[in-house]
């Protein structure tokens, strides 16, 4: 009875602690209406075209989905002047991150990332027995100079989250170009652009497809979850070189993206109206929150994503609890070691005003 059945890599992993479901919060606090501004979801709801496509496709779910997702890949490729061979689609961008780690990380291989950033980079690499090099943020940004110094023979992947979740700010084209020039060609640079449609409004946001065109060991991650409003059905993808896509194809589950999800994602690509509305509302919501923070001398990081990171000067555990009592759920910063900070997603104007009023009541109490 001494054999350890579990893979030793699991020792380094912790179970994911999900937020409380809305229904539970409603019951516990006796509130009818909860605004969830905690997971960067689309406050306008799903793309209506995606919903129609799902209903139409429902007639065909007796069939297995297209394991290669050819129509979806062709449509994505058309948007970016690539071919279907440059694309891997996943059950959410999340799954493509696992596939990236499975493709490159053997025991002892290293990855470099920021501290603080999206937590899945770390867990996916640790799961494969990889070693993490995390560098503290510098002026709230990835310390790209520090990243370059950390590169060694074992370095396989460098994760760049741009905009960075949970901070929301971008690395500029100049910063990225400067960095890329210093990274050896045999290191994979992964640009996580989950918030691409929001961020590209900023003229300083880099066009990483230009980097991919010259540098094959580059991976660009995007998702339909945020701007498309279809987080619940799970579709994300990476754009990369044909060689990387072909290797990633080997670790892919055969039917990893279901047929409703493929149909929904195709419809989102055609729903420019929904995307435009979403991005416009996002910046209106951000502007209102920034004004509140400015008027009250609260520190925040300029955001080009659909959330904002702010320092309320009060422990986020308390702010989180008190906001919940008033029917607003945010993501408290203590989860990332930023005790007095909170991450709040943008909302409709009503949701935004409700959050601001609730926060104001708490901070003035
Ligand atoms: C939301 C998000 C993703 C991917 O989300 P999926 O819903 O799995 O597509 C990837 N990276 C970052 C930084 C995100 O915030």
PDB file of N, CA and C in Angstrom, residues 58-145:
ATOM      1  N   UNK A  58     -28.660  23.010 -33.731  1.00  0.00           N
ATOM      2  CA  UNK A  58     -29.156  22.008 -32.767  1.00  0.00           C
ATOM      3  C   UNK A  58     -29.804  20.824 -33.481  1.00  0.00           C
ATOM      4  N   UNK A  59     -30.341  21.063 -34.694  1.00  0.00           N
ATOM      5  CA  UNK A  59     -30.972  19.983 -35.463  1.00  0.00           C
ATOM      6  C   UNK A  59     -29.978  18.899 -35.845  1.00  0.00           C
ATOM      7  N   UNK A  60     -28.707  19.216 -35.803  1.00  0.00           N
ATOM      8  CA  UNK A  60     -27.695  18.284 -36.334  1.00  0.00           C
ATOM      9  C   UNK A  60     -26.830  17.639 -35.266  1.00  0.00           C
ATOM     10  N   UNK A  61     -27.229  17.766 -34.009  1.00  0.00           N
ATOM     11  CA  UNK A  61     -26.290  17.286 -32.989  1.00  0.00           C
ATOM     12  C   UNK A  61     -26.283  15.764 -32.808  1.00  0.00           C
ATOM     13  N   UNK A  62     -27.008  15.059 -33.648  1.00  0.00           N
ATOM     14  CA  UNK A  62     -26.817  13.608 -33.680  1.00  0.00           C
ATOM     15  C   UNK A  62     -25.494  13.241 -34.359  1.00  0.00           C
ATOM     16  N   UNK A  63     -24.944  14.199 -35.142  1.00  0.00           N
ATOM     17  CA  UNK A  63     -23.662  13.955 -35.814  1.00  0.00           C
ATOM     18  C   UNK A  63     -22.497  14.447 -34.960  1.00  0.00           C
ATOM     19  N   UNK A  64     -21.361  13.795 -35.062  1.00  0.00           N
ATOM     20  CA  UNK A  64     -20.138  14.315 -34.439  1.00  0.00           C
ATOM     21  C   UNK A  64     -19.755  15.616 -35.119  1.00  0.00           C
ATOM     22  N   UNK A  65     -19.092  16.490 -34.395  1.00  0.00           N
ATOM     23  CA  UNK A  65     -18.656  17.744 -35.038  1.00  0.00           C
ATOM     24  C   UNK A  65     -17.499  17.487 -36.007  1.00  0.00           C
ATOM     25  N   UNK A  66     -17.204  18.472 -36.833  1.00  0.00           N
ATOM     26  CA  UNK A  66     -16.017  18.408 -37.693  1.00  0.00           C
ATOM     27  C   UNK A  66     -14.801  18.538 -36.782  1.00  0.00           C
ATOM     28  N   UNK A  67     -14.015  17.484 -36.687  1.00  0.00           N
ATOM     29  CA  UNK A  67     -12.897  17.491 -35.739  1.00  0.00           C
ATOM     30  C   UNK A  67     -11.852  18.527 -36.139  1.00  0.00           C
ATOM     31  N   UNK A  68     -11.771  18.855 -37.395  1.00  0.00           N
ATOM     32  CA  UNK A  68     -10.777  19.836 -37.870  1.00  0.00           C
ATOM     33  C   UNK A  68     -11.335  21.272 -37.865  1.00  0.00           C
ATOM     34  N   UNK A  69     -12.654  21.408 -37.667  1.00  0.00           N
ATOM     35  CA  UNK A  69     -13.325  22.721 -37.678  1.00  0.00           C
ATOM     36  C   UNK A  69     -12.962  23.530 -38.919  1.00  0.00           C
ATOM     37  N   UNK A  70     -13.044  22.874 -40.055  1.00  0.00           N
ATOM     38  CA  UNK A  70     -12.569  23.505 -41.295  1.00  0.00           C
ATOM     39  C   UNK A  70     -13.266  24.823 -41.625  1.00  0.00           C
ATOM     40  N   UNK A  71     -14.603  24.850 -41.544  1.00  0.00           N
ATOM     41  CA  UNK A  71     -15.294  26.103 -41.925  1.00  0.00           C
ATOM     42  C   UNK A  71     -14.884  27.245 -41.018  1.00  0.00           C
ATOM     43  N   UNK A  72     -14.810  26.945 -39.732  1.00  0.00           N
ATOM     44  CA  UNK A  72     -14.423  27.988 -38.776  1.00  0.00           C
ATOM     45  C   UNK A  72     -12.989  28.445 -39.021  1.00  0.00           C
ATOM     46  N   UNK A  73     -12.103  27.484 -39.239  1.00  0.00           N
ATOM     47  CA  UNK A  73     -10.704  27.856 -39.498  1.00  0.00           C
ATOM     48  C   UNK A  73     -10.576  28.695 -40.767  1.00  0.00           C
ATOM     49  N   UNK A  74     -11.323  28.285 -41.815  1.00  0.00           N
ATOM     50  CA  UNK A  74     -11.269  29.057 -43.064  1.00  0.00           C
ATOM     51  C   UNK A  74     -11.742  30.490 -42.827  1.00  0.00           C
ATOM     52  N   UNK A  75     -12.790  30.610 -42.025  1.00  0.00           N
ATOM     53  CA  UNK A  75     -13.340  31.946 -41.769  1.00  0.00           C
ATOM     54  C   UNK A  75     -12.352  32.795 -40.958  1.00  0.00           C
ATOM     55  N   UNK A  76     -11.733  32.197 -39.956  1.00  0.00           N
ATOM     56  CA  UNK A  76     -10.741  32.933 -39.161  1.00  0.00           C
ATOM     57  C   UNK A  76      -9.553  33.307 -40.045  1.00  0.00           C
ATOM     58  N   UNK A  77      -9.097  32.333 -40.838  1.00  0.00           N
ATOM     59  CA  UNK A  77      -7.951  32.567 -41.717  1.00  0.00           C
ATOM     60  C   UNK A  77      -8.227  33.735 -42.661  1.00  0.00           C
ATOM     61  N   UNK A  78      -9.462  33.799 -43.168  1.00  0.00           N
ATOM     62  CA  UNK A  78      -9.844  34.876 -44.070  1.00  0.00           C
ATOM     63  C   UNK A  78      -9.732  36.247 -43.416  1.00  0.00           C
ATOM     64  N   UNK A  79     -10.032  36.319 -42.143  1.00  0.00           N
ATOM     65  CA  UNK A  79      -9.947  37.598 -41.423  1.00  0.00           C
ATOM     66  C   UNK A  79      -8.512  38.103 -41.332  1.00  0.00           C
ATOM     67  N   UNK A  80      -7.573  37.166 -41.257  1.00  0.00           N
ATOM     68  CA  UNK A  80      -6.200  37.570 -40.934  1.00  0.00           C
ATOM     69  C   UNK A  80      -5.194  37.238 -42.034  1.00  0.00           C
ATOM     70  N   UNK A  81      -5.692  36.905 -43.249  1.00  0.00           N
ATOM     71  CA  UNK A  81      -4.770  36.612 -44.327  1.00  0.00           C
ATOM     72  C   UNK A  81      -3.832  35.450 -44.042  1.00  0.00           C
ATOM     73  N   UNK A  82      -4.371  34.444 -43.374  1.00  0.00           N
ATOM     74  CA  UNK A  82      -3.591  33.243 -43.086  1.00  0.00           C
ATOM     75  C   UNK A  82      -4.272  32.073 -43.802  1.00  0.00           C
ATOM     76  N   UNK A  83      -3.817  30.839 -43.539  1.00  0.00           N
ATOM     77  CA  UNK A  83      -4.540  29.678 -44.063  1.00  0.00           C
ATOM     78  C   UNK A  83      -5.017  28.841 -42.878  1.00  0.00           C
ATOM     79  N   UNK A  84      -5.914  27.894 -43.154  1.00  0.00           N
ATOM     80  CA  UNK A  84      -6.438  27.049 -42.076  1.00  0.00           C
ATOM     81  C   UNK A  84      -5.330  26.286 -41.367  1.00  0.00           C
ATOM     82  N   UNK A  85      -4.202  26.102 -42.057  1.00  0.00           N
ATOM     83  CA  UNK A  85      -3.082  25.360 -41.452  1.00  0.00           C
ATOM     84  C   UNK A  85      -2.349  26.162 -40.374  1.00  0.00           C
ATOM     85  N   UNK A  86      -2.686  27.441 -40.264  1.00  0.00           N
ATOM     86  CA  UNK A  86      -2.063  28.279 -39.231  1.00  0.00           C
ATOM     87  C   UNK A  86      -2.897  28.363 -37.957  1.00  0.00           C
ATOM     88  N   UNK A  87      -3.976  27.569 -37.882  1.00  0.00           N
ATOM     89  CA  UNK A  87      -4.928  27.785 -36.796  1.00  0.00           C
ATOM     90  C   UNK A  87      -5.211  26.501 -36.028  1.00  0.00           C
ATOM     91  N   UNK A  88      -5.286  26.628 -34.710  1.00  0.00           N
ATOM     92  CA  UNK A  88      -5.790  25.540 -33.869  1.00  0.00           C
ATOM     93  C   UNK A  88      -6.939  26.107 -33.048  1.00  0.00           C
ATOM     94  N   UNK A  89      -8.073  25.411 -33.084  1.00  0.00           N
ATOM     95  CA  UNK A  89      -9.247  25.872 -32.350  1.00  0.00           C
ATOM     96  C   UNK A  89      -9.379  25.025 -31.088  1.00  0.00           C
ATOM     97  N   UNK A  90      -9.825  25.663 -30.012  1.00  0.00           N
ATOM     98  CA  UNK A  90      -9.943  24.927 -28.751  1.00  0.00           C
ATOM     99  C   UNK A  90     -11.275  25.142 -28.060  1.00  0.00           C
ATOM    100  N   UNK A  91     -11.528  24.293 -27.081  1.00  0.00           N
ATOM    101  CA  UNK A  91     -12.718  24.412 -26.225  1.00  0.00           C
ATOM    102  C   UNK A  91     -12.448  25.566 -25.249  1.00  0.00           C
ATOM    103  N   UNK A  92     -12.514  26.788 -25.789  1.00  0.00           N
ATOM    104  CA  UNK A  92     -12.048  27.972 -25.078  1.00  0.00           C
ATOM    105  C   UNK A  92     -10.563  28.158 -25.312  1.00  0.00           C
ATOM    106  N   UNK A  93     -10.117  29.419 -25.186  1.00  0.00           N
ATOM    107  CA  UNK A  93      -8.679  29.687 -25.288  1.00  0.00           C
ATOM    108  C   UNK A  93      -7.937  28.885 -24.231  1.00  0.00           C
ATOM    109  N   UNK A  94      -8.618  28.697 -23.126  1.00  0.00           N
ATOM    110  CA  UNK A  94      -8.088  27.909 -22.024  1.00  0.00           C
ATOM    111  C   UNK A  94      -7.522  26.559 -22.497  1.00  0.00           C
ATOM    112  N   UNK A  95      -8.300  25.863 -23.317  1.00  0.00           N
ATOM    113  CA  UNK A  95      -7.831  24.558 -23.774  1.00  0.00           C
ATOM    114  C   UNK A  95      -6.621  24.688 -24.701  1.00  0.00           C
ATOM    115  N   UNK A  96      -6.563  25.760 -25.481  1.00  0.00           N
ATOM    116  CA  UNK A  96      -5.395  25.911 -26.351  1.00  0.00           C
ATOM    117  C   UNK A  96      -4.141  26.142 -25.496  1.00  0.00           C
ATOM    118  N   UNK A  97      -4.303  26.779 -24.337  1.00  0.00           N
ATOM    119  CA  UNK A  97      -3.149  26.964 -23.439  1.00  0.00           C
ATOM    120  C   UNK A  97      -2.644  25.609 -22.923  1.00  0.00           C
ATOM    121  N   UNK A  98      -3.559  24.724 -22.558  1.00  0.00           N
ATOM    122  CA  UNK A  98      -3.131  23.380 -22.137  1.00  0.00           C
ATOM    123  C   UNK A  98      -2.411  22.680 -23.281  1.00  0.00           C
ATOM    124  N   UNK A  99      -2.954  22.833 -24.486  1.00  0.00           N
ATOM    125  CA  UNK A  99      -2.338  22.173 -25.637  1.00  0.00           C
ATOM    126  C   UNK A  99      -0.938  22.713 -25.918  1.00  0.00           C
ATOM    127  N   UNK A 100      -0.763  24.017 -25.708  1.00  0.00           N
ATOM    128  CA  UNK A 100       0.567  24.610 -25.915  1.00  0.00           C
ATOM    129  C   UNK A 100       1.562  23.981 -24.940  1.00  0.00           C
ATOM    130  N   UNK A 101       1.176  23.890 -23.664  1.00  0.00           N
ATOM    131  CA  UNK A 101       2.085  23.289 -22.675  1.00  0.00           C
ATOM    132  C   UNK A 101       2.364  21.831 -23.027  1.00  0.00           C
ATOM    133  N   UNK A 102       1.335  21.112 -23.473  1.00  0.00           N
ATOM    134  CA  UNK A 102       1.530  19.697 -23.839  1.00  0.00           C
ATOM    135  C   UNK A 102       2.431  19.538 -25.063  1.00  0.00           C
ATOM    136  N   UNK A 103       2.451  20.551 -25.896  1.00  0.00           N
ATOM    137  CA  UNK A 103       3.240  20.493 -27.127  1.00  0.00           C
ATOM    138  C   UNK A 103       4.723  20.771 -26.864  1.00  0.00           C
ATOM    139  N   UNK A 104       5.003  21.646 -25.893  1.00  0.00           N
ATOM    140  CA  UNK A 104       6.388  22.100 -25.720  1.00  0.00           C
ATOM    141  C   UNK A 104       7.071  21.685 -24.420  1.00  0.00           C
ATOM    142  N   UNK A 105       6.322  21.445 -23.356  1.00  0.00           N
ATOM    143  CA  UNK A 105       6.956  21.305 -22.043  1.00  0.00           C
ATOM    144  C   UNK A 105       7.149  19.836 -21.658  1.00  0.00           C
ATOM    145  N   UNK A 106       8.403  19.430 -21.543  1.00  0.00           N
ATOM    146  CA  UNK A 106       8.747  18.154 -20.921  1.00  0.00           C
ATOM    147  C   UNK A 106       9.281  18.477 -19.530  1.00  0.00           C
ATOM    148  N   UNK A 107       9.475  17.445 -18.727  1.00  0.00           N
ATOM    149  CA  UNK A 107       9.931  17.636 -17.358  1.00  0.00           C
ATOM    150  C   UNK A 107      11.205  18.498 -17.322  1.00  0.00           C
ATOM    151  N   UNK A 108      11.160  19.560 -16.518  1.00  0.00           N
ATOM    152  CA  UNK A 108      12.346  20.401 -16.350  1.00  0.00           C
ATOM    153  C   UNK A 108      12.453  21.559 -17.334  1.00  0.00           C
ATOM    154  N   UNK A 109      11.630  21.564 -18.363  1.00  0.00           N
ATOM    155  CA  UNK A 109      11.646  22.705 -19.293  1.00  0.00           C
ATOM    156  C   UNK A 109      11.077  23.935 -18.600  1.00  0.00           C
ATOM    157  N   UNK A 110      11.540  25.110 -19.034  1.00  0.00           N
ATOM    158  CA  UNK A 110      11.174  26.328 -18.317  1.00  0.00           C
ATOM    159  C   UNK A 110      10.255  27.247 -19.127  1.00  0.00           C
ATOM    160  N   UNK A 111       9.470  28.015 -18.387  1.00  0.00           N
ATOM    161  CA  UNK A 111       8.621  29.041 -18.998  1.00  0.00           C
ATOM    162  C   UNK A 111       8.770  30.326 -18.185  1.00  0.00           C
ATOM    163  N   UNK A 112       8.668  31.448 -18.872  1.00  0.00           N
ATOM    164  CA  UNK A 112       8.802  32.752 -18.227  1.00  0.00           C
ATOM    165  C   UNK A 112       7.471  33.486 -18.343  1.00  0.00           C
ATOM    166  N   UNK A 113       7.077  34.112 -17.245  1.00  0.00           N
ATOM    167  CA  UNK A 113       5.801  34.854 -17.255  1.00  0.00           C
ATOM    168  C   UNK A 113       5.826  35.931 -16.190  1.00  0.00           C
ATOM    169  N   UNK A 114       4.838  36.803 -16.235  1.00  0.00           N
ATOM    170  CA  UNK A 114       4.767  37.889 -15.262  1.00  0.00           C
ATOM    171  C   UNK A 114       4.099  37.411 -13.975  1.00  0.00           C
ATOM    172  N   UNK A 115       4.409  38.107 -12.906  1.00  0.00           N
ATOM    173  CA  UNK A 115       3.723  37.925 -11.635  1.00  0.00           C
ATOM    174  C   UNK A 115       3.209  39.320 -11.248  1.00  0.00           C
ATOM    175  N   UNK A 116       2.042  39.648 -11.593  1.00  0.00           N
ATOM    176  CA  UNK A 116       0.823  38.900 -11.737  1.00  0.00           C
ATOM    177  C   UNK A 116       0.340  38.810 -13.193  1.00  0.00           C
ATOM    178  N   UNK A 117      -0.204  37.629 -13.546  1.00  0.00           N
ATOM    179  CA  UNK A 117      -0.816  37.487 -14.860  1.00  0.00           C
ATOM    180  C   UNK A 117      -1.860  36.376 -14.818  1.00  0.00           C
ATOM    181  N   UNK A 118      -2.350  35.969 -15.993  1.00  0.00           N
ATOM    182  CA  UNK A 118      -3.391  34.939 -16.099  1.00  0.00           C
ATOM    183  C   UNK A 118      -2.852  33.613 -15.528  1.00  0.00           C
ATOM    184  N   UNK A 119      -3.569  33.011 -14.593  1.00  0.00           N
ATOM    185  CA  UNK A 119      -3.004  31.904 -13.815  1.00  0.00           C
ATOM    186  C   UNK A 119      -2.851  30.603 -14.599  1.00  0.00           C
ATOM    187  N   UNK A 120      -3.547  30.488 -15.730  1.00  0.00           N
ATOM    188  CA  UNK A 120      -3.481  29.222 -16.463  1.00  0.00           C
ATOM    189  C   UNK A 120      -2.128  28.925 -17.100  1.00  0.00           C
ATOM    190  N   UNK A 121      -1.318  29.971 -17.327  1.00  0.00           N
ATOM    191  CA  UNK A 121       0.008  29.696 -17.894  1.00  0.00           C
ATOM    192  C   UNK A 121       0.782  28.828 -16.910  1.00  0.00           C
ATOM    193  N   UNK A 122       0.732  29.261 -15.657  1.00  0.00           N
ATOM    194  CA  UNK A 122       1.473  28.559 -14.620  1.00  0.00           C
ATOM    195  C   UNK A 122       0.946  27.126 -14.443  1.00  0.00           C
ATOM    196  N   UNK A 123      -0.367  26.982 -14.308  1.00  0.00           N
ATOM    197  CA  UNK A 123      -0.892  25.641 -14.020  1.00  0.00           C
ATOM    198  C   UNK A 123      -0.649  24.692 -15.202  1.00  0.00           C
ATOM    199  N   UNK A 124      -0.779  25.198 -16.428  1.00  0.00           N
ATOM    200  CA  UNK A 124      -0.603  24.287 -17.565  1.00  0.00           C
ATOM    201  C   UNK A 124       0.847  23.825 -17.681  1.00  0.00           C
ATOM    202  N   UNK A 125       1.781  24.703 -17.352  1.00  0.00           N
ATOM    203  CA  UNK A 125       3.203  24.337 -17.430  1.00  0.00           C
ATOM    204  C   UNK A 125       3.561  23.393 -16.281  1.00  0.00           C
ATOM    205  N   UNK A 126       3.090  23.710 -15.068  1.00  0.00           N
ATOM    206  CA  UNK A 126       3.369  22.838 -13.914  1.00  0.00           C
ATOM    207  C   UNK A 126       2.789  21.446 -14.134  1.00  0.00           C
ATOM    208  N   UNK A 127       1.622  21.392 -14.742  1.00  0.00           N
ATOM    209  CA  UNK A 127       0.978  20.106 -15.003  1.00  0.00           C
ATOM    210  C   UNK A 127       1.846  19.198 -15.873  1.00  0.00           C
ATOM    211  N   UNK A 128       2.675  19.814 -16.721  1.00  0.00           N
ATOM    212  CA  UNK A 128       3.556  19.025 -17.585  1.00  0.00           C
ATOM    213  C   UNK A 128       4.931  18.799 -16.948  1.00  0.00           C
ATOM    214  N   UNK A 129       5.084  19.212 -15.696  1.00  0.00           N
ATOM    215  CA  UNK A 129       6.378  19.021 -15.032  1.00  0.00           C
ATOM    216  C   UNK A 129       7.382  20.112 -15.356  1.00  0.00           C
ATOM    217  N   UNK A 130       6.892  21.226 -15.903  1.00  0.00           N
ATOM    218  CA  UNK A 130       7.772  22.343 -16.251  1.00  0.00           C
ATOM    219  C   UNK A 130       8.112  23.202 -15.045  1.00  0.00           C
ATOM    220  N   UNK A 131       9.053  24.112 -15.257  1.00  0.00           N
ATOM    221  CA  UNK A 131       9.524  25.007 -14.197  1.00  0.00           C
ATOM    222  C   UNK A 131       9.120  26.433 -14.571  1.00  0.00           C
ATOM    223  N   UNK A 132       8.625  27.151 -13.563  1.00  0.00           N
ATOM    224  CA  UNK A 132       8.105  28.502 -13.811  1.00  0.00           C
ATOM    225  C   UNK A 132       9.103  29.561 -13.359  1.00  0.00           C
ATOM    226  N   UNK A 133       9.363  30.521 -14.211  1.00  0.00           N
ATOM    227  CA  UNK A 133      10.092  31.725 -13.815  1.00  0.00           C
ATOM    228  C   UNK A 133       9.118  32.881 -13.844  1.00  0.00           C
ATOM    229  N   UNK A 134       8.756  33.385 -12.648  1.00  0.00           N
ATOM    230  CA  UNK A 134       7.785  34.486 -12.604  1.00  0.00           C
ATOM    231  C   UNK A 134       8.502  35.772 -12.208  1.00  0.00           C
ATOM    232  N   UNK A 135       8.295  36.812 -12.984  1.00  0.00           N
ATOM    233  CA  UNK A 135       8.940  38.092 -12.662  1.00  0.00           C
ATOM    234  C   UNK A 135       7.902  39.128 -12.248  1.00  0.00           C
ATOM    235  N   UNK A 136       8.135  39.764 -11.087  1.00  0.00           N
ATOM    236  CA  UNK A 136       7.189  40.782 -10.620  1.00  0.00           C
ATOM    237  C   UNK A 136       6.971  41.869 -11.676  1.00  0.00           C
ATOM    238  N   UNK A 137       5.779  42.418 -11.689  1.00  0.00           N
ATOM    239  CA  UNK A 137       5.494  43.516 -12.613  1.00  0.00           C
ATOM    240  C   UNK A 137       6.400  44.702 -12.275  1.00  0.00           C
ATOM    241  N   UNK A 138       6.698  45.487 -13.292  1.00  0.00           N
ATOM    242  CA  UNK A 138       7.520  46.686 -13.117  1.00  0.00           C
ATOM    243  C   UNK A 138       6.674  47.838 -13.661  1.00  0.00           C
ATOM    244  N   UNK A 139       6.401  48.831 -12.847  1.00  0.00           N
ATOM    245  CA  UNK A 139       5.473  49.910 -13.241  1.00  0.00           C
ATOM    246  C   UNK A 139       4.163  49.314 -13.764  1.00  0.00           C
ATOM    247  N   UNK A 140       3.686  48.269 -13.106  1.00  0.00           N
ATOM    248  CA  UNK A 140       2.428  47.591 -13.451  1.00  0.00           C
ATOM    249  C   UNK A 140       2.468  46.847 -14.776  1.00  0.00           C
ATOM    250  N   UNK A 141       3.658  46.727 -15.384  1.00  0.00           N
ATOM    251  CA  UNK A 141       3.737  46.027 -16.672  1.00  0.00           C
ATOM    252  C   UNK A 141       4.664  44.820 -16.574  1.00  0.00           C
ATOM    253  N   UNK A 142       4.587  43.930 -17.587  1.00  0.00           N
ATOM    254  CA  UNK A 142       5.562  42.833 -17.683  1.00  0.00           C
ATOM    255  C   UNK A 142       6.963  43.462 -17.698  1.00  0.00           C
ATOM    256  N   UNK A 143       7.881  42.884 -16.945  1.00  0.00           N
ATOM    257  CA  UNK A 143       9.268  43.352 -16.915  1.00  0.00           C
ATOM    258  C   UNK A 143      10.027  42.689 -18.062  1.00  0.00           C
ATOM    259  N   UNK A 144       9.848  43.216 -19.264  1.00  0.00           N
ATOM    260  CA  UNK A 144      10.372  42.533 -20.452  1.00  0.00           C
ATOM    261  C   UNK A 144      11.894  42.443 -20.439  1.00  0.00           C
ATOM    262  N   UNK A 145      12.557  43.455 -19.878  1.00  0.00           N
ATOM    263  CA  UNK A 145      14.023  43.397 -19.746  1.00  0.00           C
ATOM    264  C   UNK A 145      14.417  42.221 -18.855  1.00  0.00           C
TER     265      UNK A 145
END
